[in-house]
Amino acid sequence: MSFASHDSATKQSQGDAITAEEIADSGATASEDVARYALILGDDSLMLAQRLGGWISRAPELEEDIALANIALDLLGHARFLLTYAGSAWGKSEDDLAYFRDEEDFRSCRLVEQENGDFGTTIARQLIFSFYAHELYTRLLDSEDRTLSAIADKALKEVAYHQDHAAQWVLRLGLGTEESSRRMQSGLDSLWPLVEELFVDVEPIERLEGVAVPPSSLREPTMRRVAEIIEEAGLTVPDAAPAYGGDRRGLHSEQRGFILAEMQVLARRHPDATW
Amino acid sequence: MSADVTSLQDAREDAQAGEARFEQLIADDSRVEPRDWMPEKYRKTLVRQVSQHAHSEIIGMQPEGNWITRAPSLKRKAILMAKVQDEAGHGLYLYSAAETLGTPRDEMYDQLYTGRAKYSSIFNYPARTWADIGAIGWLVDGAAICNQVPLCRASYGPYGRAMVRICKEESFHQRQGWEILHTLAHGTEAQKQMAQDAVDRFYGPALQMFGPPDADSPNSQQSMAWNIKRFSNDELRQRFVDMIVPQAEALGLTLPDPDLKWNEERGHYDFGELDWDEFFTVLKGGGPCSRQRMDHYRRARDEGAWVREAAAAYARREAAPQAGLVGA
Amino acid sequence: MTSEHSSSNTWPLWEVFIRSSRGLSHVHAGSLHAPDATMAVRNARDLYTRRNEGTSVWVVPADAVTASDPDSKGGFFESAQGKSYRHATYYTKSEGVKHL
């Protein structure tokens, strides 16, 4: 008898990781402040998932369609955890929050809201965001809030892969051809003014000591590691001042309205429907 | 000279032995593997069929992909993203199978890009409403599964193995589509209408996915003799109709065919004549979205060229660690 | 990497092997294209383990595989035929005797 099963390479299983449904059913209720913090993190993941979802069928190669879809699905999962948990404070569902909040109620940063641009710009955004998210979730593991800590545990493992994916591509584009190097640099340059918004200690984070991770404390480790990759790829760390209005309130962005117009159109046309 | 003659004779004898072995494999309903001798026509037929199948998966990403950003709930968004991603994966498995026949993937890409290759006409119809995502899953994937399950036993090993993997993954596709329609059919009045409208539009084209009637399908017989195809177009179409009638009833939706009724004698449903003029018009590139699908595909290939080039250049550089010293 | 690949922008073909769980051997799952080994192993993870199919992935350049000649099938594998004494079932005297 052989131990190697004939079709073992296609044996599937569902795994036992945390799901949005479990968070909803857990009965864990976020306080107002924790919910507002969860929205900040969740909205970032949601917007980026929405943007990356736009790559599917448009990637440079089939294998990359699949890679970007995996990353988008991970981020959408994080958004669902966080929005579900945030909603527990107000008796709202993830979909209430995703589809029926208006532009000025979202707390995503402008970086994740930007259009995809070319592959170099998308990879530049992936580099910055995934390194930020990795620092964030590493620290959030120690949160006194057990739900946030559990979400961080799942998300951390996934963003570690996003980080690696981004870094591999930055190297290849940075060192590949003259054109790819130019495009990669241009992607970094165009997004750089929006990076600082990730690290601003917006409301209500200062009131959540021990629960939230102050974004300002993530600036140095994130940017040090991002800079290392950029330099390894033969590129230049941009020297650009932060764009005015980095407070996640969306009052200084044109992108958010368009994303929401598209994302929410069907749900809002049928406000009483379930799907 | 004499050596050439000998080798020529050897080659001829090898081919004869190969042909005998191939015929035996088919007769035994065994599997042909990539390095086996096979008739050139068998190879060509397979490359054409498998690559068309792959192209269909790739173009098939577009109609559904266009709803990823608008899916009406986050759960549905995740499901749809995973499904469209699966289609990319299925295309990949199939291209890999076709590559074992000696045709590089780039060549197949090129055939699609230049419009020389065909893909399933169904993807040249628009996915206009959310209910279309349900109808595509239930009817289009349902028809595809009907076609694909017998292909798991196709005589060409790599094709059969790709189909096994695909069928395993497809099972979720049809169910999620049916579930979307079920939810809509049991939802608001507007949702019900949306569901019925989608089924009305996709029913005919889905039945046409099995190809023209047997009498007008010249290649089918040879494919069946080679154990690539196991059932005829009409047999599969009948099987599909018999399957979906009770499924439609369970949904509470009607199928748009006044001639659809149970035939006690045959033990099957009778159904009306399909619009084959429409089929051939769409097949020849006259579908409502034919041009749009090709433009989308070409744009993605064009815009990705510099990325593929960069990665290849980086790989060359890494493979030659001394290269950096040349300029030094 | 062969010169054939290095002269073009086509990403080479890789064969993918997946270990579905600890204690099992890696089994051929399929193939894919990738610019280099680093990306190949990542692409393999993305493509072939979406449903928890694997705990370990191998990638091998497709052109690094050396295969037996299918045309000599009869000869190549004939020697193993008819040597039933290599199999435990050949030895019947011990039937009914425990632990043998």
XYZ file of C-alpha atoms in Angstrom:
703
model
C 0.000 0.000 0.000
C 1.241 3.470 -0.818
C 0.838 6.479 1.413
C 0.615 8.738 -1.598
C -3.011 9.125 -2.489
C -3.617 9.431 -6.212
C -5.461 12.717 -6.114
C -3.873 14.212 -3.046
C -2.818 17.262 -5.032
C -6.455 18.249 -5.427
C -7.647 17.411 -1.934
C -9.542 20.466 -0.697
C -10.436 21.701 2.750
C -11.985 24.837 4.196
C -9.553 25.464 7.011
C -10.606 26.820 10.389
C -9.751 30.503 10.286
C -11.947 33.216 11.733
C -14.900 34.419 9.580
C -17.044 37.547 9.526
C -20.074 35.424 10.403
C -18.338 34.154 13.537
C -17.562 37.668 14.653
C -21.205 38.633 14.133
C -22.362 35.591 16.086
C -19.801 35.943 18.873
C -21.831 38.576 20.684
C -18.731 40.714 21.137
C -19.851 44.342 21.185
C -17.484 47.146 20.336
C -17.641 50.410 22.240
C -18.288 53.559 20.219
C -14.594 54.440 20.162
C -13.429 50.914 19.316
C -16.005 50.797 16.534
C -14.747 54.056 15.102
C -11.205 52.708 15.222
C -12.278 49.483 13.517
C -13.854 51.570 10.754
C -10.546 53.295 10.083
C -8.823 49.963 9.555
C -11.778 48.330 7.821
C -12.387 51.152 5.361
C -8.751 51.041 4.235
C -9.030 47.321 3.545
C -12.378 47.706 1.818
C -11.264 50.455 -0.539
C -8.067 48.656 -1.455
C -9.937 45.394 -2.043
C -12.357 47.283 -4.265
C -9.515 48.778 -6.264
C -7.559 45.517 -6.588
C -10.736 43.742 -7.652
C -10.636 45.985 -10.700
C -7.415 44.270 -11.822
C -9.018 40.889 -12.331
C -8.949 40.116 -16.083
C -6.586 43.053 -16.617
C -3.331 41.838 -15.024
C -0.083 41.596 -16.999
C -0.231 37.799 -16.957
C -2.757 35.148 -15.934
C -0.729 34.082 -12.922
C -0.830 37.687 -11.724
C -4.614 37.917 -12.160
C -4.767 35.117 -9.645
C -2.214 36.627 -7.273
C -3.939 40.028 -7.197
C -7.328 38.383 -6.729
C -5.972 36.468 -3.741
C -4.714 39.676 -2.167
C -8.004 41.452 -2.882
C -9.914 38.581 -1.297
C -7.727 38.687 1.806
C -8.288 42.430 2.167
C -12.005 42.086 1.597
C -11.995 39.484 4.351
C -10.227 41.899 6.723
C -12.749 44.606 5.826
C -15.621 42.264 6.582
C -14.174 41.330 10.003
C -13.603 44.930 10.928
C -16.860 46.352 9.621
C -18.827 43.547 11.221
C -17.161 44.269 14.545
C -17.629 48.020 14.177
C -21.290 47.488 13.373
C -21.811 45.683 16.674
C -21.621 49.070 18.392
C -24.602 50.425 16.476
C -26.611 47.314 15.610
C -25.489 47.526 11.998
C -24.217 44.885 9.614
C -21.078 44.990 7.495
C -23.292 45.758 4.498
C -25.115 48.597 6.282
C -21.733 50.186 6.829
C -20.255 49.438 3.418
C -23.270 50.342 1.315
C -25.270 52.895 3.230
C -22.716 55.267 4.662
C -22.068 58.445 2.720
C -18.769 59.718 1.476
C -17.994 61.876 4.493
C -18.619 58.973 6.894
C -15.867 56.765 5.537
C -12.442 56.843 7.182
C -10.217 55.361 4.513
C -7.018 57.120 3.549
C -6.521 58.613 0.125
C -3.706 56.209 -0.724
C -6.032 53.219 -0.977
C -8.712 55.180 -2.807
C -6.541 56.172 -5.745
C -7.222 54.674 -9.141
C -5.077 51.660 -9.967
C -2.925 53.418 -12.533
C -0.458 51.141 -14.268
C 0.952 48.001 -12.668
C 3.890 49.991 -11.281
C 1.581 52.374 -9.450
C -0.472 49.507 -8.084
C 2.677 47.777 -6.853
C 3.916 51.026 -5.292
C 0.666 51.236 -3.332
C 0.899 47.556 -2.403
C 4.410 48.080 -1.125
C 3.472 50.978 1.121
C 0.194 49.587 2.355
C 1.286 46.016 2.969
C 4.354 47.080 4.950
C 2.194 49.464 6.974
C -0.439 46.773 7.543
C 2.178 44.281 8.616
C 3.528 46.649 11.277
C -0.013 47.480 12.303
C -1.263 43.936 12.762
C 1.957 42.826 14.427
C 1.261 45.395 17.137
C -2.496 44.883 17.169
C -1.944 41.268 18.187
C -1.306 42.621 21.686
C -4.492 44.671 21.782
C -6.526 44.351 24.975
C -9.552 44.025 22.733
C -9.789 40.304 22.057
C -11.740 40.614 18.825
C -9.247 43.060 17.343
C -6.417 40.810 18.449
C -8.057 37.780 16.819
C -8.590 39.724 13.588
C -4.957 40.845 13.681
C -3.831 37.249 14.094
C -5.561 36.198 10.884
C -4.723 39.352 8.929
C -1.053 39.361 9.892
C -0.393 36.021 8.251
C -2.046 37.183 5.064
C -0.408 40.591 4.829
C 2.972 38.931 5.298
C 2.353 37.405 1.888
C 1.150 40.713 0.432
C 4.363 42.280 1.630
C 6.427 39.623 -0.035
C 4.439 39.872 -3.275
C 4.929 43.640 -3.384
C 8.638 43.478 -2.548
C 9.292 40.841 -5.217
C 7.627 42.977 -7.833
C 9.349 46.195 -6.769
C 12.671 44.418 -7.273
C 11.692 43.072 -10.671
C 10.292 46.352 -11.923
C 13.041 48.442 -10.371
C 15.831 46.307 -11.815
C 14.070 44.901 -14.889
C 14.172 47.288 -17.810
C 14.623 51.009 -18.222
C 10.906 51.401 -18.821
C 9.877 49.338 -15.806
C 12.272 51.216 -13.557
C 10.893 54.535 -14.774
C 7.296 53.417 -14.262
C 7.989 51.977 -10.816
C 9.664 55.214 -9.756
C 6.820 57.230 -11.175
C 4.305 55.133 -9.239
C 6.179 55.802 -6.007
C 6.510 59.493 -6.788
C 2.829 59.954 -7.500
C 1.644 58.218 -4.329
C 4.270 59.528 -1.952
C 2.428 62.702 -0.857
C -0.436 60.491 0.320
C 1.646 58.194 2.510
C 1.702 60.394 5.594
C -2.066 60.083 6.121
C -1.512 56.449 7.187
C 0.416 57.650 10.214
C -1.804 60.395 11.571
C -3.301 59.769 15.009
C -6.846 60.693 14.084
C -9.831 60.554 16.418
C -10.507 58.477 18.532
C -7.188 56.656 18.586
C -5.642 58.720 21.383
C -8.402 57.598 23.728
C -7.780 53.916 23.011
C -4.518 53.233 24.780
C -3.795 49.521 24.944
C -6.530 48.804 22.435
C -5.527 50.699 19.297
C -2.080 51.007 17.767
C -1.192 54.704 17.401
C -0.485 55.132 13.679
C 2.300 57.616 14.412
C 4.224 54.819 16.093
C 4.172 52.823 12.849
C 5.753 55.551 10.738
C 9.400 54.872 11.486
C 9.463 51.035 11.224
C 7.230 50.993 8.150
C 9.093 53.634 6.229
C 12.487 52.230 7.155
C 11.569 48.868 5.674
C 9.872 50.382 2.633
C 12.952 52.486 1.971
C 15.165 49.399 2.155
C 13.179 47.689 -0.580
C 13.107 50.804 -2.739
C 16.863 51.162 -2.482
C 17.479 47.486 -3.101
C 15.480 47.881 -6.294
C 17.790 50.663 -7.461
C 15.089 53.286 -7.042
C 14.984 56.550 -5.150
C 12.941 57.160 -2.026
C 10.817 60.125 -3.104
C 11.281 63.384 -1.299
C 7.781 64.812 -1.411
C 5.893 66.781 1.190
C 2.662 65.262 2.504
C -0.433 66.405 0.679
C -2.627 68.766 2.680
C -5.685 67.339 4.377
C -4.471 63.988 5.583
C -7.123 63.335 8.186
C -9.053 60.445 6.621
C -12.216 62.539 6.435
C -12.330 62.497 2.676
C -12.868 66.227 2.413
C -9.763 66.526 0.280
C -10.243 63.710 -2.169
C -12.147 63.258 -5.401
C -11.753 59.501 -5.611
C -13.917 58.373 -2.736
C -17.142 59.564 -4.314
C -16.501 57.655 -7.498
C -15.600 54.443 -5.705
C -18.748 54.605 -3.614
C -20.944 55.549 -6.547
C -19.904 52.333 -8.219
C -19.755 50.114 -5.165
C -23.072 51.194 -3.687
C -25.187 51.711 -6.784
C -27.093 48.442 -6.803
C -27.535 48.091 -3.059
C -28.928 51.631 -2.833
C -31.295 51.126 -5.709
C -32.906 48.322 -3.714
C -32.567 49.494 -0.104
C -35.022 46.920 1.267
C -33.570 43.961 -0.568
C -31.435 41.112 0.648
C -28.970 39.495 -1.706
C 23.622 8.134 -47.336
C 22.800 4.617 -46.327
C 22.594 5.773 -42.740
C 19.910 8.301 -43.763
C 17.931 5.615 -45.517
C 18.140 3.419 -42.452
C 17.000 6.195 -40.138
C 14.157 7.044 -42.491
C 13.081 3.453 -42.463
C 13.409 3.349 -38.683
C 11.234 6.406 -38.402
C 8.584 4.859 -40.595
C 8.614 1.678 -38.552
C 8.462 3.689 -35.324
C 5.457 5.568 -36.655
C 3.733 2.340 -37.602
C 4.396 0.844 -34.189
C 3.270 4.127 -32.605
C 0.051 4.180 -34.561
C -0.731 0.583 -33.598
C -0.086 1.420 -29.964
C -2.252 4.561 -30.195
C -5.145 2.606 -31.738
C -4.800 0.039 -28.991
C -4.882 2.671 -26.251
C -8.077 4.136 -27.714
C -9.622 0.694 -28.172
C -8.810 -0.154 -24.539
C -10.300 3.189 -23.422
C -6.930 3.900 -21.841
C -5.178 7.277 -21.823
C -2.800 8.867 -24.280
C 0.045 10.758 -22.596
C 2.078 13.696 -23.955
C 5.103 11.789 -25.191
C 3.133 9.000 -26.873
C 2.937 8.870 -30.622
C -0.383 10.278 -31.795
C -1.915 11.061 -35.185
C -1.314 14.645 -36.237
C -5.061 15.192 -36.575
C -5.650 13.983 -33.013
C -3.035 16.428 -31.787
C -4.502 19.292 -33.798
C -8.056 18.529 -32.747
C -7.017 18.512 -29.124
C -4.970 21.692 -29.306
C -7.916 23.422 -30.952
C -10.475 22.142 -28.471
C -8.398 22.611 -25.329
C -7.156 26.058 -26.289
C -10.673 27.189 -27.240
C -11.803 25.936 -23.899
C -9.008 27.899 -22.214
C -9.820 31.048 -24.194
C -13.453 30.710 -23.116
C -12.415 30.715 -19.472
C -10.276 33.803 -19.993
C -12.841 35.820 -21.946
C -15.477 34.446 -19.572
C -13.834 36.421 -16.758
C -15.071 39.669 -18.297
C -18.874 39.559 -18.122
C -18.802 38.538 -14.464
C -15.705 40.559 -13.644
C -17.639 43.653 -14.609
C -19.832 43.142 -11.515
C -17.069 42.679 -8.934
C -16.977 46.371 -8.102
C -20.788 46.588 -7.911
C -21.735 43.356 -6.122
C -24.592 44.238 -3.759
C -23.132 42.745 -0.568
C -19.605 42.136 0.664
C -20.235 38.406 0.856
C -21.386 38.332 -2.781
C -18.398 40.439 -3.736
C -16.044 37.890 -2.172
C -17.841 34.969 -3.812
C -17.768 36.620 -7.209
C -14.118 37.549 -6.928
C -13.239 33.979 -5.981
C -15.285 32.681 -8.872
C -13.758 34.926 -11.517
C -10.363 34.069 -10.085
C -11.187 30.384 -10.503
C -11.880 31.059 -14.164
C -8.380 32.458 -14.585
C -7.143 29.308 -12.883
C -9.179 27.083 -15.167
C -7.805 28.871 -18.189
C -4.355 28.263 -16.809
C -4.910 24.544 -16.213
C -6.226 24.182 -19.753
C -3.430 26.147 -21.389
C -1.014 23.893 -19.497
C -2.762 20.806 -20.861
C -2.617 22.191 -24.387
C 1.053 23.049 -23.963
C 1.890 19.391 -23.394
C 0.836 18.881 -27.020
C 3.676 21.108 -28.137
C 1.931 24.454 -28.593
C 3.432 27.161 -26.346
C 1.004 29.303 -24.377
C 2.236 32.460 -26.082
C 1.192 31.011 -29.412
C -2.306 30.330 -28.100
C -2.457 33.828 -26.615
C -1.454 35.145 -29.995
C -4.213 33.196 -31.744
C -6.757 34.730 -29.405
C -5.228 38.183 -29.633
C -5.297 38.210 -33.429
C -8.842 36.871 -33.572
C -7.872 33.557 -35.184
C -9.060 31.510 -32.212
C -12.646 30.977 -31.164
C -14.108 30.958 -27.698
C -17.551 30.170 -26.397
C -20.092 32.594 -27.900
C -21.969 32.876 -24.646
C -19.391 35.341 -23.339
C -20.208 37.757 -26.129
C -23.506 38.509 -24.420
C -23.628 41.314 -21.860
C -24.003 40.777 -18.106
C -26.284 43.741 -17.602
C -27.864 43.117 -14.237
C -26.902 41.432 -11.004
C -29.347 38.648 -11.822
C -27.227 37.909 -14.885
C -24.490 36.823 -12.475
C -26.980 34.331 -11.085
C -28.082 33.172 -14.525
C -24.504 32.793 -15.713
C -23.682 30.644 -12.698
C -26.785 28.506 -12.933
C -27.266 28.156 -16.694
C -23.904 28.904 -18.280
C -21.788 27.101 -15.701
C -24.456 24.417 -15.508
C -24.184 23.801 -19.246
C -20.409 23.903 -18.998
C -20.417 21.300 -16.239
C -22.681 19.054 -18.330
C -20.096 19.292 -21.075
C -17.115 18.946 -18.797
C -17.948 16.019 -16.576
C -17.613 13.516 -19.441
C -14.386 15.265 -20.479
C -12.786 14.101 -17.229
C -12.531 10.772 -19.061
C -11.140 12.270 -22.269
C -8.562 10.011 -23.871
C -5.830 12.621 -23.595
C -4.466 12.327 -20.057
C -3.521 15.970 -19.315
C -6.896 17.221 -20.599
C -8.778 14.715 -18.445
C -6.713 15.647 -15.392
C -7.287 19.371 -15.951
C -11.003 18.685 -16.235
C -11.049 16.747 -12.958
C -9.565 19.722 -11.162
C -11.893 22.139 -12.948
C -15.031 20.110 -12.257
C -14.143 19.928 -8.565
C -13.916 23.714 -8.441
C -16.891 24.375 -10.737
C -19.339 22.717 -8.413
C -19.417 25.890 -6.299
C -19.950 28.089 -9.344
C -23.269 26.614 -10.356
C -24.563 26.531 -6.796
C -23.707 30.143 -6.069
C -25.508 31.176 -9.268
C -28.582 29.196 -8.365
C -28.481 30.697 -4.880
C -28.323 34.253 -6.259
C -31.401 33.574 -8.371
C -33.161 31.851 -5.496
C -32.592 34.868 -3.259
C -33.799 37.238 -5.976
C -36.812 35.083 -6.823
C -37.809 35.212 -3.163
C -37.020 38.891 -2.734
C -38.773 42.097 -3.709
C -40.913 42.405 -6.821
C -38.112 44.222 -8.615
C -35.665 41.466 -7.721
C -38.031 38.781 -9.010
C -38.382 40.599 -12.289
C -34.643 40.973 -12.528
C -34.217 37.217 -12.030
C -36.837 36.258 -14.605
C -35.445 38.698 -17.130
C -31.957 37.211 -16.775
C -33.225 33.651 -17.207
C -35.217 34.767 -20.268
C -32.080 36.140 -21.880
C -29.638 33.369 -20.967
C -31.794 30.270 -21.543
C -31.430 30.102 -25.336
C -27.736 31.003 -25.538
C -26.994 28.511 -22.722
C -28.638 25.698 -24.686
C -26.627 26.722 -27.713
C -23.414 26.228 -25.748
C -23.568 22.527 -26.605
C -22.944 23.433 -30.224
C -25.000 22.967 -33.361
C -27.330 19.960 -33.776
C -25.506 16.672 -34.357
C -26.376 16.673 -38.061
C -24.505 19.975 -38.480
C -21.517 19.111 -36.319
C -18.980 17.482 -38.629
C -16.071 17.245 -36.167
C -18.028 15.551 -33.425
C -17.898 12.025 -34.825
C -14.128 11.861 -35.079
C -13.813 13.324 -31.558
C -16.123 10.632 -30.280
C -14.200 7.899 -32.081
C -11.069 9.148 -30.332
C -12.754 9.156 -26.930
C -12.251 12.894 -26.578
C -15.976 13.558 -26.679
C -18.176 10.969 -25.004
C -21.654 12.231 -25.859
C -23.051 14.118 -28.822
C -24.119 17.768 -28.712
C -27.800 16.854 -28.774
C -27.432 14.195 -26.080
C -25.752 16.670 -23.744
C -28.274 19.392 -24.526
C -31.132 17.018 -23.707
C -29.457 16.008 -20.469
C -29.090 19.664 -19.533
C -32.714 20.540 -20.283
C -33.883 17.568 -18.229
C -31.751 18.850 -15.354
C -32.753 22.497 -15.356
C -36.524 22.136 -15.672
C -36.996 20.934 -12.074
C -34.316 23.401 -10.929
C -36.277 26.264 -12.490
C -39.397 25.026 -10.740
C -37.545 25.032 -7.425
C -36.581 28.641 -8.134
C -40.134 29.611 -8.992
C -38.966 30.982 -12.366
C -40.122 29.998 -15.820
C -37.997 28.938 -18.770
C -38.855 31.002 -21.864
C -39.847 28.142 -24.144
C -43.532 27.545 -24.960
C -42.695 24.132 -26.456
C -41.063 22.863 -23.303
C -43.017 19.871 -21.997
C -42.467 16.405 -20.597
C -42.580 13.633 -23.172
C -43.716 10.497 -21.389
C -42.772 8.263 -24.291
C -39.206 9.489 -24.578
C -38.757 9.997 -20.872
C -37.329 13.440 -21.620
C -38.462 17.015 -21.970
C -39.236 18.208 -25.479
C -38.065 21.715 -26.183
C -38.430 24.245 -28.970
C -36.139 24.904 -31.890
C -33.255 27.198 -30.976
C -32.378 30.274 -32.976
C -29.386 28.967 -34.920
C -29.144 32.097 -37.031
C -28.421 33.993 -33.851
C -25.898 31.329 -32.846
C -23.941 31.552 -36.087
C -24.096 35.350 -36.116
C -22.592 35.511 -32.633
C -20.127 32.714 -33.411
C -18.804 34.710 -36.349
C -18.038 37.660 -34.096
C -21.347 39.494 -34.367
C -22.308 39.154 -30.708
C -23.423 42.224 -28.784
C -20.114 42.373 -26.898
C -17.746 40.526 -29.259
C -15.725 43.587 -30.056
C -15.712 44.821 -26.465
C -14.402 41.482 -25.134
C -11.566 41.374 -27.638
C -10.620 45.010 -27.044
C -10.527 44.412 -23.294
C -8.336 41.335 -23.735
C -5.955 43.085 -26.129
C -5.650 46.134 -23.925
C -4.698 43.992 -20.932
C -2.082 42.108 -22.958
C -0.677 45.330 -24.395
C -0.569 47.155 -21.088
C 1.084 44.182 -19.393
C 3.844 43.757 -21.970
C 6.346 45.978 -20.176
C 5.773 44.084 -16.919
C 6.339 40.669 -18.498
C 9.418 42.031 -20.188
C 10.776 43.492 -16.957
C 10.336 40.239 -15.043
C 12.039 38.291 -17.819
C 14.910 40.777 -17.879
C 15.298 40.557 -14.113
C 15.362 36.746 -14.298
C 18.103 36.839 -16.931
C 20.129 39.173 -14.792
C 19.748 37.000 -11.696
C 20.600 33.866 -13.661
C 23.878 35.416 -14.739
C 25.468 36.673 -11.513
C 28.686 37.569 -13.343
C 26.911 39.972 -15.629
C 27.399 42.874 -13.255
C 31.161 42.496 -13.535
C 31.223 43.018 -17.269
C 30.694 46.721 -17.025
C 32.984 47.067 -14.009
C 17.907 28.615 -17.297
C 18.447 27.591 -20.884
C 19.531 29.967 -23.596
C 16.243 29.347 -25.364
C 14.436 31.101 -22.538
C 16.954 33.784 -21.881
C 16.669 35.095 -25.422
C 12.959 35.881 -25.195
C 10.525 37.643 -22.925
C 8.417 34.518 -22.571
C 8.207 33.293 -19.030
C 9.365 29.665 -18.849
C 7.166 26.750 -17.877
C 7.402 25.214 -14.405
C 6.051 21.923 -13.112
C 4.336 22.163 -9.730
C 4.332 19.509 -7.020
C 2.137 19.775 -3.938
C 2.325 18.011 -0.580
C -1.285 17.934 0.562
C -0.477 17.202 4.192
C 2.415 16.167 6.362
C 3.430 12.545 5.904
C 2.487 12.496 2.214
C 4.817 12.873 -0.714
C 4.685 15.751 -3.173
C 2.396 14.948 -6.097
C 2.418 16.590 -9.498
C -0.404 19.150 -9.533
C 0.093 20.861 -12.892
C 2.224 23.572 -14.384
C 2.410 27.333 -14.778
C 4.551 30.094 -16.185
C 6.785 32.327 -14.115
C 9.788 34.519 -14.825
C 11.959 32.807 -12.214
C 11.914 30.238 -9.418
C 11.068 32.776 -6.717
C 7.937 33.869 -8.536
C 7.124 30.343 -9.667
C 6.790 29.075 -6.128
C 4.566 32.038 -5.245
C 2.431 31.621 -8.348
C 2.100 27.945 -7.509
C 0.865 28.845 -4.041
C -1.652 31.277 -5.517
C -2.862 28.915 -8.210
C -2.697 25.431 -6.766
C -3.421 25.896 -3.052
C -6.457 28.224 -3.090
C -8.533 25.582 -1.328
C -6.004 24.404 1.215
C -4.678 21.729 -1.108
C -1.140 22.062 0.125
C 1.306 22.410 2.984
C 4.371 22.449 0.770
C 5.104 23.352 -2.835
C 7.906 22.364 -5.196
C 8.509 23.967 -8.555
C 10.826 22.511 -11.175
C 11.699 24.046 -14.550
C 9.750 21.914 -17.028
C 12.797 21.491 -19.215
C 14.797 20.081 -16.291
C 12.651 16.955 -16.241
C 14.246 13.959 -17.913
C 11.684 11.324 -18.847
C 11.868 7.749 -20.043
C 11.200 7.211 -23.725
C 7.538 6.294 -24.246
C 8.376 4.527 -27.497
C 10.502 1.966 -25.713
C 7.736 1.358 -23.204
C 7.586 -2.355 -23.874
C 11.307 -2.871 -23.428
C 11.927 -0.368 -20.677
C 9.425 -1.824 -18.264
C 9.388 -5.438 -19.447
C 11.949 -6.643 -16.952
C 9.610 -5.975 -14.039
C 6.923 -8.132 -15.573
C 6.717 -11.797 -14.564
C 8.857 -11.481 -11.475
C 6.104 -12.189 -9.055
C 8.648 -13.469 -6.506
C 9.294 -9.822 -5.696
C 5.831 -9.581 -4.150
C 4.705 -10.947 -0.793
C 1.637 -12.547 -2.385
C 3.947 -14.999 -4.212
C 4.657 -16.821 -0.946
C 1.609 -18.848 0.032
C 2.969 -21.520 2.361
C 2.759 -19.142 5.299
C -0.987 -18.590 4.891
C -2.701 -18.844 8.261
C 0.526 -18.342 10.170
C 0.298 -15.183 12.237
C 2.561 -12.123 11.962
C 4.210 -13.361 8.758
